[in-house]
XYZ file of C-alpha atoms in Angstrom:
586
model
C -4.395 38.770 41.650
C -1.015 37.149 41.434
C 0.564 34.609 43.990
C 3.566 37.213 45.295
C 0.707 39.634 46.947
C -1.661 36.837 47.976
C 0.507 34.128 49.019
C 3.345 35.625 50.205
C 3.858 33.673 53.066
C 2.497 30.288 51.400
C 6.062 28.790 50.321
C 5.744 25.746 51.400
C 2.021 25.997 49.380
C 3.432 27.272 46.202
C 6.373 24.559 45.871
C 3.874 21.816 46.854
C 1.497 22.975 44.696
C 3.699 22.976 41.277
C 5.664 19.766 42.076
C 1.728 18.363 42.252
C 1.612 19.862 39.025
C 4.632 18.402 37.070
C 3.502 15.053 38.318
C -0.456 15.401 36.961
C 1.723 15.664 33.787
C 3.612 13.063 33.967
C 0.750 10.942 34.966
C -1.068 12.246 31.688
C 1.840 11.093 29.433
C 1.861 7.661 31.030
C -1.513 7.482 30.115
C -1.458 8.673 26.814
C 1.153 6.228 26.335
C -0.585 3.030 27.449
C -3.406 4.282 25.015
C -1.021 4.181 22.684
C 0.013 0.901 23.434
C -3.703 -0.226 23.326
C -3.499 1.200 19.327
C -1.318 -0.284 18.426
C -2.215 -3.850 19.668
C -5.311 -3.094 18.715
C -4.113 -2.411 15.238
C -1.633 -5.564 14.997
C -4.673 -7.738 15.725
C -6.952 -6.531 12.989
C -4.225 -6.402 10.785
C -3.326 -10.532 12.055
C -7.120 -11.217 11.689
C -7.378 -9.714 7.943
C -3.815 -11.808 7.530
C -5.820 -14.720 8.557
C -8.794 -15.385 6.582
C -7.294 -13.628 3.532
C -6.701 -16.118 0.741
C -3.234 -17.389 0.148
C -1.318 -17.471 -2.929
C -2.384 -20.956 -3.403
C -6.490 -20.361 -2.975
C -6.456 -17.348 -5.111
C -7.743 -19.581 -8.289
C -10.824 -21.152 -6.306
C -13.920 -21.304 -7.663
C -15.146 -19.291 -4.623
C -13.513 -16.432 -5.370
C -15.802 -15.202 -8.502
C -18.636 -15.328 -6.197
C -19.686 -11.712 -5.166
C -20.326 -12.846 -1.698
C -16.374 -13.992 -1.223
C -15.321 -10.639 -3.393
C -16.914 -8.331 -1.063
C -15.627 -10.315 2.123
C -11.846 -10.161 0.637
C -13.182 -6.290 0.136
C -14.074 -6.292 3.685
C -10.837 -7.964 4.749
C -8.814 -5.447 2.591
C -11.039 -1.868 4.474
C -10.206 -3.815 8.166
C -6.584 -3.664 7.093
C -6.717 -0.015 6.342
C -8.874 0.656 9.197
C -5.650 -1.185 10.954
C -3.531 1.384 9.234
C -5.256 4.370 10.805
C -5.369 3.107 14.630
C -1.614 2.735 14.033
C -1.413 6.298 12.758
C -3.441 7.338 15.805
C -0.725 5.672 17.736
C 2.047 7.389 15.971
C 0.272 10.820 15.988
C -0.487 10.630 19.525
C 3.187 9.283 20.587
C 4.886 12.260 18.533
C 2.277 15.695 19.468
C 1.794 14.325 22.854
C 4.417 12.097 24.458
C 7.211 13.065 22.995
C 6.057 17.155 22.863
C 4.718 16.950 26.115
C 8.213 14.309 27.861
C 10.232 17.246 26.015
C 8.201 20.343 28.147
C 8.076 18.737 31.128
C 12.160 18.311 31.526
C 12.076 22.384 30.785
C 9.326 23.169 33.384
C 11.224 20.777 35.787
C 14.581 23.138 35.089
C 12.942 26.603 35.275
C 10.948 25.878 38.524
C 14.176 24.043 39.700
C 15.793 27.444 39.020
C 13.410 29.932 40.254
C 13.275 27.866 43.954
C 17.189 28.188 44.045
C 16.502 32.487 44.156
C 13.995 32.316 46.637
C 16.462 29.621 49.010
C 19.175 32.101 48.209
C 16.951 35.155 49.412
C 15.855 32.968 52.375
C 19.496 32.480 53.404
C 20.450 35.375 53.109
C 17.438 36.640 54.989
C 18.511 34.617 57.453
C 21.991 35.166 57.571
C 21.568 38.996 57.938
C 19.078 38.382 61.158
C 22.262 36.358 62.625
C 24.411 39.331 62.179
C 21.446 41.385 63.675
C 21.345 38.878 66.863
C 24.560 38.797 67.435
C 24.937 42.310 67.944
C 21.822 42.813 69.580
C 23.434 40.436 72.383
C 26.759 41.926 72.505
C 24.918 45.022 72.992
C 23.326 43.687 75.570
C 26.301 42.217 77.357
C 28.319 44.863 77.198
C 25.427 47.168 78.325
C 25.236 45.133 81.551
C 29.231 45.047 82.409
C 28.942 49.163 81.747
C 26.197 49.548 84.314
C 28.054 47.091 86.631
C 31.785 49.099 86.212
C 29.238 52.538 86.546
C 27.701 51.310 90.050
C 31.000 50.192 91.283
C 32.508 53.366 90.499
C 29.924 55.382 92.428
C 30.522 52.609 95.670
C 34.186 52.973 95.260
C 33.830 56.992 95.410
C 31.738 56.459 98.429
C 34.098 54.361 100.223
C 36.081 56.450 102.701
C 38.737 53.820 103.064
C 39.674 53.753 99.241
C 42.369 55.891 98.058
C 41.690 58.448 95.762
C 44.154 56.185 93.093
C 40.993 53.347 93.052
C 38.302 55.799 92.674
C 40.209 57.236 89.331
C 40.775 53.483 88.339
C 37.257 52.407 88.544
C 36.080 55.675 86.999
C 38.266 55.056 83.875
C 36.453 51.023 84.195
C 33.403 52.550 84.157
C 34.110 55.471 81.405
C 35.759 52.403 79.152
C 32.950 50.173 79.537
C 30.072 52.956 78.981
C 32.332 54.177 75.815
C 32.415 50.159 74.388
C 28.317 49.525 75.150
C 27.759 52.788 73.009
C 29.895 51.490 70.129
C 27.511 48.302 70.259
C 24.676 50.305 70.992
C 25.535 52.097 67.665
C 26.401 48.659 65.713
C 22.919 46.909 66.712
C 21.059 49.872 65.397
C 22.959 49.723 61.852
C 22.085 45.902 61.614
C 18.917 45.920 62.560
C 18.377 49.169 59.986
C 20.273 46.702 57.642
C 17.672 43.578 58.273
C 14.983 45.557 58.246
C 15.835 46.893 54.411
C 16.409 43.164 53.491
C 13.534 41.729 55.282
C 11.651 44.237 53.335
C 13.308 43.953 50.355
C 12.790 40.221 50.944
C 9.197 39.961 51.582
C 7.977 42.975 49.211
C 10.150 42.279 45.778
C 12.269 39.192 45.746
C 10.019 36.625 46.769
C 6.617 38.227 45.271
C 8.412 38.191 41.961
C 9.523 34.720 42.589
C 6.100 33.855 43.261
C 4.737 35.224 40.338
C 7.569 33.533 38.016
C 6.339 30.262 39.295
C 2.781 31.242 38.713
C 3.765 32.099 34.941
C 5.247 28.649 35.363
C 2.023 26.608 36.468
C -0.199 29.077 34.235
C 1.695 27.321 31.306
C 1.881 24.490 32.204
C -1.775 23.911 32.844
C -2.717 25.634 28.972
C 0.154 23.431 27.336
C -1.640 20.106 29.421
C -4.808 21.707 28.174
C -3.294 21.912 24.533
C -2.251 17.940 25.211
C -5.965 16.986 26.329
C -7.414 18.488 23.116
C -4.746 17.418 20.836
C -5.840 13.586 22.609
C -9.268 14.329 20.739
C -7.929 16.012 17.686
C -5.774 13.037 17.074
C -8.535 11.066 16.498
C -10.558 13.031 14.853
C -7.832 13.751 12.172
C -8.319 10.469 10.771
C -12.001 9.950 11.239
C -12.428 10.473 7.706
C -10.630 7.811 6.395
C -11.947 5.697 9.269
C -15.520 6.370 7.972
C -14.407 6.060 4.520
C -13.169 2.657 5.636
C -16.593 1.894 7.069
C -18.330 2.933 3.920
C -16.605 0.554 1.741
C -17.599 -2.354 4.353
C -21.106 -1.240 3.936
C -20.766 -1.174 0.320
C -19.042 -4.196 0.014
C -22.424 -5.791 1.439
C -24.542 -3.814 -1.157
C -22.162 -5.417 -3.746
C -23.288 -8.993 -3.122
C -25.438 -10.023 -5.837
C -26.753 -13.425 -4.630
C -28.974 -13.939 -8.454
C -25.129 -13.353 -9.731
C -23.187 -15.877 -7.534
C -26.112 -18.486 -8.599
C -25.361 -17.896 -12.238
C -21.381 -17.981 -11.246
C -22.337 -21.802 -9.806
C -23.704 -22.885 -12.721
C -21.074 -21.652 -15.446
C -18.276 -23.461 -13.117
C -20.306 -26.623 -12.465
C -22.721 -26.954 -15.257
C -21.524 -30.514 -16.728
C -23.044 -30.321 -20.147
C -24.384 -33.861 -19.855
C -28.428 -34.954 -21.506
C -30.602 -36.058 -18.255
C -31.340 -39.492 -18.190
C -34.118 -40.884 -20.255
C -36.764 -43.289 -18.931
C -35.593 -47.010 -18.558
C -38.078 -48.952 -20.906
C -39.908 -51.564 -18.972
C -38.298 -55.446 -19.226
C -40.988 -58.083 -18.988
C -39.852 -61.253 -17.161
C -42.942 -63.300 -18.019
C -41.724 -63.256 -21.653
C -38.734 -65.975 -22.331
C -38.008 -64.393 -25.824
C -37.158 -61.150 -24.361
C -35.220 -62.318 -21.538
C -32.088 -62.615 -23.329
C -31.901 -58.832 -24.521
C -33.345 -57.999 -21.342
C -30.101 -59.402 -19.597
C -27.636 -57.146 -21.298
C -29.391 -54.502 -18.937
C -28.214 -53.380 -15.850
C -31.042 -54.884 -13.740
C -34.298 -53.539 -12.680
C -33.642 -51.134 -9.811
C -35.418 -51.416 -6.915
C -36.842 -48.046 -6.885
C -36.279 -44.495 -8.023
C -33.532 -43.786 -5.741
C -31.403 -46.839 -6.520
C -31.706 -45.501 -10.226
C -30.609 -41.588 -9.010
C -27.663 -43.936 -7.100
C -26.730 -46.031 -10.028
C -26.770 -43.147 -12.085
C -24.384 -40.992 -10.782
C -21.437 -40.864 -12.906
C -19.053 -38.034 -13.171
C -22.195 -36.398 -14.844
C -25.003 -38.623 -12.983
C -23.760 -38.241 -9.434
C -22.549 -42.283 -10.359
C -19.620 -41.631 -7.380
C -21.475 -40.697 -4.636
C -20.935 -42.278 -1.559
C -24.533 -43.688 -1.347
C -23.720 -45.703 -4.523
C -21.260 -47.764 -4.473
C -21.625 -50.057 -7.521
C -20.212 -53.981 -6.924
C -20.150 -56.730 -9.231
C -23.651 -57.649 -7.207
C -25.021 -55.065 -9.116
C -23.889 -56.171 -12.456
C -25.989 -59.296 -13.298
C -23.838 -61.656 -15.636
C -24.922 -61.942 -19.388
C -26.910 -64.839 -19.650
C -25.791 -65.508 -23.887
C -23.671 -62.895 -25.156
C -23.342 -62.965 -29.130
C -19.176 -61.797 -28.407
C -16.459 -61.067 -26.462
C -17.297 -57.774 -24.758
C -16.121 -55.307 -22.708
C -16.310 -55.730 -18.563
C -19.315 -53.114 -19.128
C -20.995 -55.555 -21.220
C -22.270 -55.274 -25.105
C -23.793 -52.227 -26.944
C -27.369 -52.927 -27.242
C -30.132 -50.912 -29.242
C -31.868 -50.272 -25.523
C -28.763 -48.170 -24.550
C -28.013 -46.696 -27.856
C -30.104 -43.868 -26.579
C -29.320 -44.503 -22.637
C -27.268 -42.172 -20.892
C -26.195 -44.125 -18.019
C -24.298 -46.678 -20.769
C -22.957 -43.615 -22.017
C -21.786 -43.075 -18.931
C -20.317 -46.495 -18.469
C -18.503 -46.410 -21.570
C -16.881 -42.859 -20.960
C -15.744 -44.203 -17.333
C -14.171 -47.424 -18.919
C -12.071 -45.511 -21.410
C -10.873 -42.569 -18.804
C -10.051 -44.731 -15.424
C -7.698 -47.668 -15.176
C -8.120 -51.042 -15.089
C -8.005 -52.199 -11.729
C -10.338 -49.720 -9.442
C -11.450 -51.531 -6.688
C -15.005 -49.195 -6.412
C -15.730 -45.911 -7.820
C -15.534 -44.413 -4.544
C -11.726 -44.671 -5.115
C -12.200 -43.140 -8.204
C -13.565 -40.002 -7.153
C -11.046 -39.306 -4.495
C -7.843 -39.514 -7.413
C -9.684 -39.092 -10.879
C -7.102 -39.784 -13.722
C -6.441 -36.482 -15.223
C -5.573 -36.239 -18.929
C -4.382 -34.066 -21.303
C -7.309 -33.046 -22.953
C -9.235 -32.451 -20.198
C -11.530 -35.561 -21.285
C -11.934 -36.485 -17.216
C -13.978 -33.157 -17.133
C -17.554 -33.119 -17.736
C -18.740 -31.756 -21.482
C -19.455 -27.879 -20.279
C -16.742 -27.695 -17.793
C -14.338 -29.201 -20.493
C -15.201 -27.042 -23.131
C -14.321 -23.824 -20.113
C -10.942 -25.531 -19.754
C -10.129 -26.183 -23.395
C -10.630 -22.619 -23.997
C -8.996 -21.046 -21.359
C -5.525 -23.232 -22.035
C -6.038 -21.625 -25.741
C -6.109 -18.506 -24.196
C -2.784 -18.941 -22.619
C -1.310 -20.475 -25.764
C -2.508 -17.773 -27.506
C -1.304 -15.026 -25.304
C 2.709 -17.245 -24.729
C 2.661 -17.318 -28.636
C 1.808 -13.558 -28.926
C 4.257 -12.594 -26.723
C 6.797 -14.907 -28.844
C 5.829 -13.450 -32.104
C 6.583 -9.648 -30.803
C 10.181 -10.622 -29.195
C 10.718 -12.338 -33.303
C 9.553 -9.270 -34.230
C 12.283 -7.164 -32.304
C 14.864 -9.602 -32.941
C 14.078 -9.347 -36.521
C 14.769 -5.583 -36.559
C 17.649 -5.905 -34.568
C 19.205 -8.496 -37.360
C 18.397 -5.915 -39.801
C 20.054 -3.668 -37.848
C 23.445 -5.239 -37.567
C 23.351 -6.230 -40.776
C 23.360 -2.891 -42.273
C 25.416 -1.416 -39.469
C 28.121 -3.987 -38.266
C 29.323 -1.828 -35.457
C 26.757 -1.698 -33.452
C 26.526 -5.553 -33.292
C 26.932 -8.842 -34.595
C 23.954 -10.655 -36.087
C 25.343 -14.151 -35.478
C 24.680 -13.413 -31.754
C 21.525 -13.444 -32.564
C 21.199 -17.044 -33.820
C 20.971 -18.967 -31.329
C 18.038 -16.451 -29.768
C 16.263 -17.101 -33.132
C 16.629 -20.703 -33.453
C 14.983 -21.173 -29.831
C 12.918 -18.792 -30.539
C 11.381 -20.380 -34.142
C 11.363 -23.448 -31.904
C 9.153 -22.378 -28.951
C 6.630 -20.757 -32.038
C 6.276 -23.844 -34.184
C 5.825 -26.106 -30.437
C 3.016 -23.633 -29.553
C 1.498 -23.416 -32.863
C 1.408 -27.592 -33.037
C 0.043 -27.107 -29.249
C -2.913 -24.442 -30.453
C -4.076 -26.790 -33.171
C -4.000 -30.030 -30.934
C -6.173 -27.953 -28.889
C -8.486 -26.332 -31.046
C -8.961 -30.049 -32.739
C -9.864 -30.873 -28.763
C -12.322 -27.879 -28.373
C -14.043 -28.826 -31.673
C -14.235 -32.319 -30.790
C -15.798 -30.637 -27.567
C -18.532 -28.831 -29.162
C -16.453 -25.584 -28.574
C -17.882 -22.344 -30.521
C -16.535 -21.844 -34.112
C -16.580 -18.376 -34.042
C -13.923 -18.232 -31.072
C -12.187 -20.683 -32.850
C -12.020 -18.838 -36.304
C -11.302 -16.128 -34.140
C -8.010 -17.395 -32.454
C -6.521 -18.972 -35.550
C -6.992 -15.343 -37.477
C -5.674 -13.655 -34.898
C -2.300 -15.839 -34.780
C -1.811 -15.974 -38.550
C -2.115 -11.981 -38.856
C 0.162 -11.738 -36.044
C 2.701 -14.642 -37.043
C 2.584 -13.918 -40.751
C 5.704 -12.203 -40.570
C 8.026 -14.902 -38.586
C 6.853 -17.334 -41.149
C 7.279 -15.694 -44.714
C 10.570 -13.248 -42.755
C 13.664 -13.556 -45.386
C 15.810 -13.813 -42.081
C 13.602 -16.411 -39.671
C 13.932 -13.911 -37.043
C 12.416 -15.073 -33.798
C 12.747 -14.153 -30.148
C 14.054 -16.447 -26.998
C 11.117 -16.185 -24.280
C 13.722 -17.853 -22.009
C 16.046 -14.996 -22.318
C 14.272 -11.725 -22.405
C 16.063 -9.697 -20.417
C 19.280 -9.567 -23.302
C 16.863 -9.064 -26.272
C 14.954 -6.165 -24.322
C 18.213 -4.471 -23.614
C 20.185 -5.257 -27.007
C 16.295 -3.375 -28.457
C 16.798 -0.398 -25.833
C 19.862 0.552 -27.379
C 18.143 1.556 -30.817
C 15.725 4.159 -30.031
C 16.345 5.747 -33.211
C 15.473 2.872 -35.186
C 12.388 1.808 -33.582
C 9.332 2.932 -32.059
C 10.055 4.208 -27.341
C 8.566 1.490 -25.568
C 5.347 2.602 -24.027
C 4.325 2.936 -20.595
C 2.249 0.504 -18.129
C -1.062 1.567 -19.660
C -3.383 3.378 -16.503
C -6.049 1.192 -15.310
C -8.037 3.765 -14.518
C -7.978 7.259 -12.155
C -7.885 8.171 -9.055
C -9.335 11.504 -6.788
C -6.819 12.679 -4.079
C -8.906 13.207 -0.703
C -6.237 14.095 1.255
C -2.906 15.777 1.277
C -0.188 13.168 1.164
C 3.387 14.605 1.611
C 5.178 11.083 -0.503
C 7.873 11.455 2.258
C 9.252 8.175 1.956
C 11.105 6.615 -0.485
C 9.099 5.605 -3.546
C 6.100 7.464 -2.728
C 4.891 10.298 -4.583
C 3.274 13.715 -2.799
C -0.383 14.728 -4.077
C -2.956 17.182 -3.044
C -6.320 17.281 -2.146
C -8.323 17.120 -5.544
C -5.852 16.242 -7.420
C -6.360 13.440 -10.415
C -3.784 10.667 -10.792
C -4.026 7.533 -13.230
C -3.824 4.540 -11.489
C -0.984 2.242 -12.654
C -1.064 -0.739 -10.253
C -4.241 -1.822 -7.980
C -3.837 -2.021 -4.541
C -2.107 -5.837 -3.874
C -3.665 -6.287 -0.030
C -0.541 -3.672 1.735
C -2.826 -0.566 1.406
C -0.545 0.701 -1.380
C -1.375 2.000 -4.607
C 0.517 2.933 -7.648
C -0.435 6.075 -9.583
C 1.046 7.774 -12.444
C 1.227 12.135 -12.727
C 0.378 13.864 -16.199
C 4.072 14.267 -16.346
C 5.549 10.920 -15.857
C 6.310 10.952 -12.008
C 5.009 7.605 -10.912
C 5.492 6.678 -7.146
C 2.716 5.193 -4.405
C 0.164 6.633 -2.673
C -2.086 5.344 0.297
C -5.288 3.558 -0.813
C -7.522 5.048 1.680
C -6.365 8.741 0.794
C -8.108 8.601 -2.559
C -10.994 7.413 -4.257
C -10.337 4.840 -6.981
C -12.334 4.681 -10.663
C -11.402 1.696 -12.347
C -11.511 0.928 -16.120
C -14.391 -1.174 -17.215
């Protein structure tokens, strides 16, 4: 059944009916774009949230941040970012095989139907200007008809008329013959038009506009199953990226099972265990003895009870600058007969040989300045030093040996630029053209400089960490390591060293002599990666990969939900984050 035999007299139907249909899709772009719209807000405020409680630059070295609790909420942070990611690409995906496809179908529907309704006016018209050809000589027919029968009958009354002369009856005869002759000729022209309309009427209603009809039923036909396609692809959209949005999910949920709340303990107490003895019991002073009263008054005082003790002893290692103890000169009884000058903290005495709140005492009168008004204003701006000697004994030690760490790696790295400056020296010297070697000297002077300055630096600080009751073995460690390693910048013929302040010459005068030394090796992989998905690397500084395929991962994922890998065959480039699945070197 088609719309040209059932409908053929439903124009006004038909062109209703599809302009009704161009507008549903219309409407369904609109909404497709508002949804869109809704994405992608939705997307820029996950993506401002994750922005917000990630850690800045600055908080990246907290102490919170090696707890597994605050790891697996940055891990959480980093999946809601991606998940951000893919509502934008829902967004995108929708805009482009919807909108846009859709916008783009809809101006061609709009044309064709726009065309096919032009035919049927033009059949219409000239329908309708064939019937005014038709009833036009249909009248004339009848006009002239009538003025025939009228110069007929007033022939016959002239013939009749005994008083006309025989000249009038042969006039009106001729009248009558003239006009009978003209309504035939009409007669004969009404029957050709109305034979003519008849063809086009027929013509009209049985083959032009049926085929018009069924042109603009092709026409609604396709655009319903194209708005079909769009209300499935609305779906499919979605659904395209449901993986990765459940991937996404999965590493929230194992981000919880990550947490390892026994873990984060021990993590408290490596960065705040202080190192420091626990007090010992106060031995007991006994007033109602005059001979001990005078060692009994280099003491502190008798507390008044066990929690004015916990108070008074809560130094930097005793809790000594809490806010609940405030210590005051009240507190401090004067020495009653003190055998010398002594310090403000009064004189060593056998009973605090072995005490560690004098201890404590002492340690705060050598490491805060003179004039502190209470230790409450101590705590709030502790003097820092040098050797870290403001730092409890554990968390000292943890300091100590992470800045030998960092000497240890600057030296390194000043050793192995000596060592390419050295061969470069060599180089010139043997082969003048390529290079002068007294360019190099003021590269190697700064550069024997910087190593002797660290060198003195590692000692003072290994003397520190000793004095600190730092481990031997790390120690004996360190100082092998550095003497292997800058063995040959101290017995070299030629003192060659490297500038750290200028690496960029050095690196490229050494990149110029690939026959002499050793290719400089490549970022070593951090570990590999699994391609889920197809990734086409489009864009500039991406790289394509496809499903299954293995990739070594160069550079971890820095927050933008980028990754860089590295192929088999050099190609390096970034991939999306969420489009693989990431094993790590341990």
């Amino acid at each position: 059944m088609d719309w040209g035999t059932e409908l053929w007299d439903q124009y006004d139907i038909i062109e209703k009916h599809t302009q009704s249909g161009l507008e549903l899709v219309e409407k369904y772009v609109k909404f497709v774009k508002e949804r869109t719209e809704i994405e992608q807000n939705y997307a820029k405020q996950l993506r401002n949230l994750s922005k917000k409680y990630s850690l800045k630059r600055s908080g990246k070295d907290e102490p919170e941040c090696r707890l597994s609790s605050y790891q697996s909420f940055l891990d959480i942070l980093n999946e809601t970012n991606d998940y951000a990611g893919q509502r934008e690409l829902i967004a995108e995906n929708m805009m482009m095989s919807i909108c846009i496809d859709l916008t783009k179908y809809l101006q061609e529907l709009k044309q064709e139907r726009k065309t096919y309704l032009m035919e049927a006016k033009k059949a219409q018209q000239s329908l309708e200007s064939t019937y005014k050809q038709l009833d036009s000589s249909k009248k004339r027919f009848e006009r002239e008809w009538r003025e025939a029968e009228r110069a007929a009958q007033y022939a016959e009354k002239t013939d009749q008329d005994i008083n006309a002369t025989k000249a009038d009856v042969e006039k009106a005869k001729q009248q009558a013959h003239m006009r009978a002759h003209i309504a035939e000729e009409c007669k004969n022209d009404y029957a050709a038009q109305l034979q003519k309309f008849n063809k086009e009427q027929n013509q009209f209603y049985f083959n032009d506009m049926p085929l018009i009809f069924n042109k603009l039923q092709d026409l609604d036909e396709k655009r319903v199953r194209k708005l079909a396609q769009g209300y499935i692809l609305f779906s499919d959209t979605e659904k395209h990226v449901m993986p990765i949005i459940g991937k996404c999910l999965e590493g929230i949920t194992k981000a919880g099972t990550n947490v390892n709340e026994r873990n984060d303990s021990m993590v408290v107490i490596e960065q705040n265990k202080s190192g420091f003895e626990r007090p010992g019991d106060l031995e007991f002073e006994d007033y109602s003895q005059g001979i001990n009263r005078a060692s009994s008054d280099s003491s502190l005082g008798t507390p008044k009870g066990p929690m004015e003790l916990l108070g008074k002893n809560r130094s930097k290692n005793f809790w000594i600058f809490s806010k609940r103890s405030k210590l005051s000169p009240s507190t401090l009884p004067p020495f009653s007969t003190p055998p010398a000058p002594s310090p403000a903290n009064g004189p060593p005495s056998p009973k605090f040989g072995r005490d560690p709140l004098s201890y404590c005492l002492k340690e705060i009168n050598k490491t805060v300045k003179p004039r502190i008004s209470s230790f409450r204003t101590l705590r709030r701006s502790p003097t820092v030093t040098e050797d870290f000697g403001h730092l409890p004994p554990e968390q000292r030690r943890k300091r100590l040996q992470q800045k030998l760490e960092e000497i240890c790696k600057e030296l390194q790295k000043e050793v192995d630029q000596s060592e390419a400056l050295g061969k470069m020296k060599d180089v010139y010297e043997k082969n003048p053209q390529m290079g002068d070697p007294a360019s190099l000297a003021s590269q190697i002077s700064q550069t024997s400089q910087n190593i002797e300055r660290l060198r003195g630096e590692l000692n003072k600080y290994e003397t520190w960490l000793a004095e600190a009751g730092g481990r031997g073995d790390t120690l004996r460690y360190k100082a092998h390591t550095f003497n292997n390693n800058g063995a040959h910048d101290v017995h070299s013929p030629d003192g060659a060293h490297s500038d750290e302040s200028t690496p960029d010459p050095s690196q490229a005068i050494y990149a110029e002599f690939d026959d002499d030394f050793e290719d400089e090796e490549l970022t070593a992989p951090i570990g590999k990666c699994t391609a889920m998905y197809n990734f086409p690397g489009a864009s500039e500084g991406t790289i394509s990969m496809q499903e299954g395929e293995v990739l070594a991962v160069v550079e971890e994922d820095k927050g933008d939900g980028w990754t860089r890998v590295r192929r088999s065959n050099g190609d390096e480039g970034y991939i999306p984050t969420s489009y693989v699945t990431i094993a790590l070197n341990k």
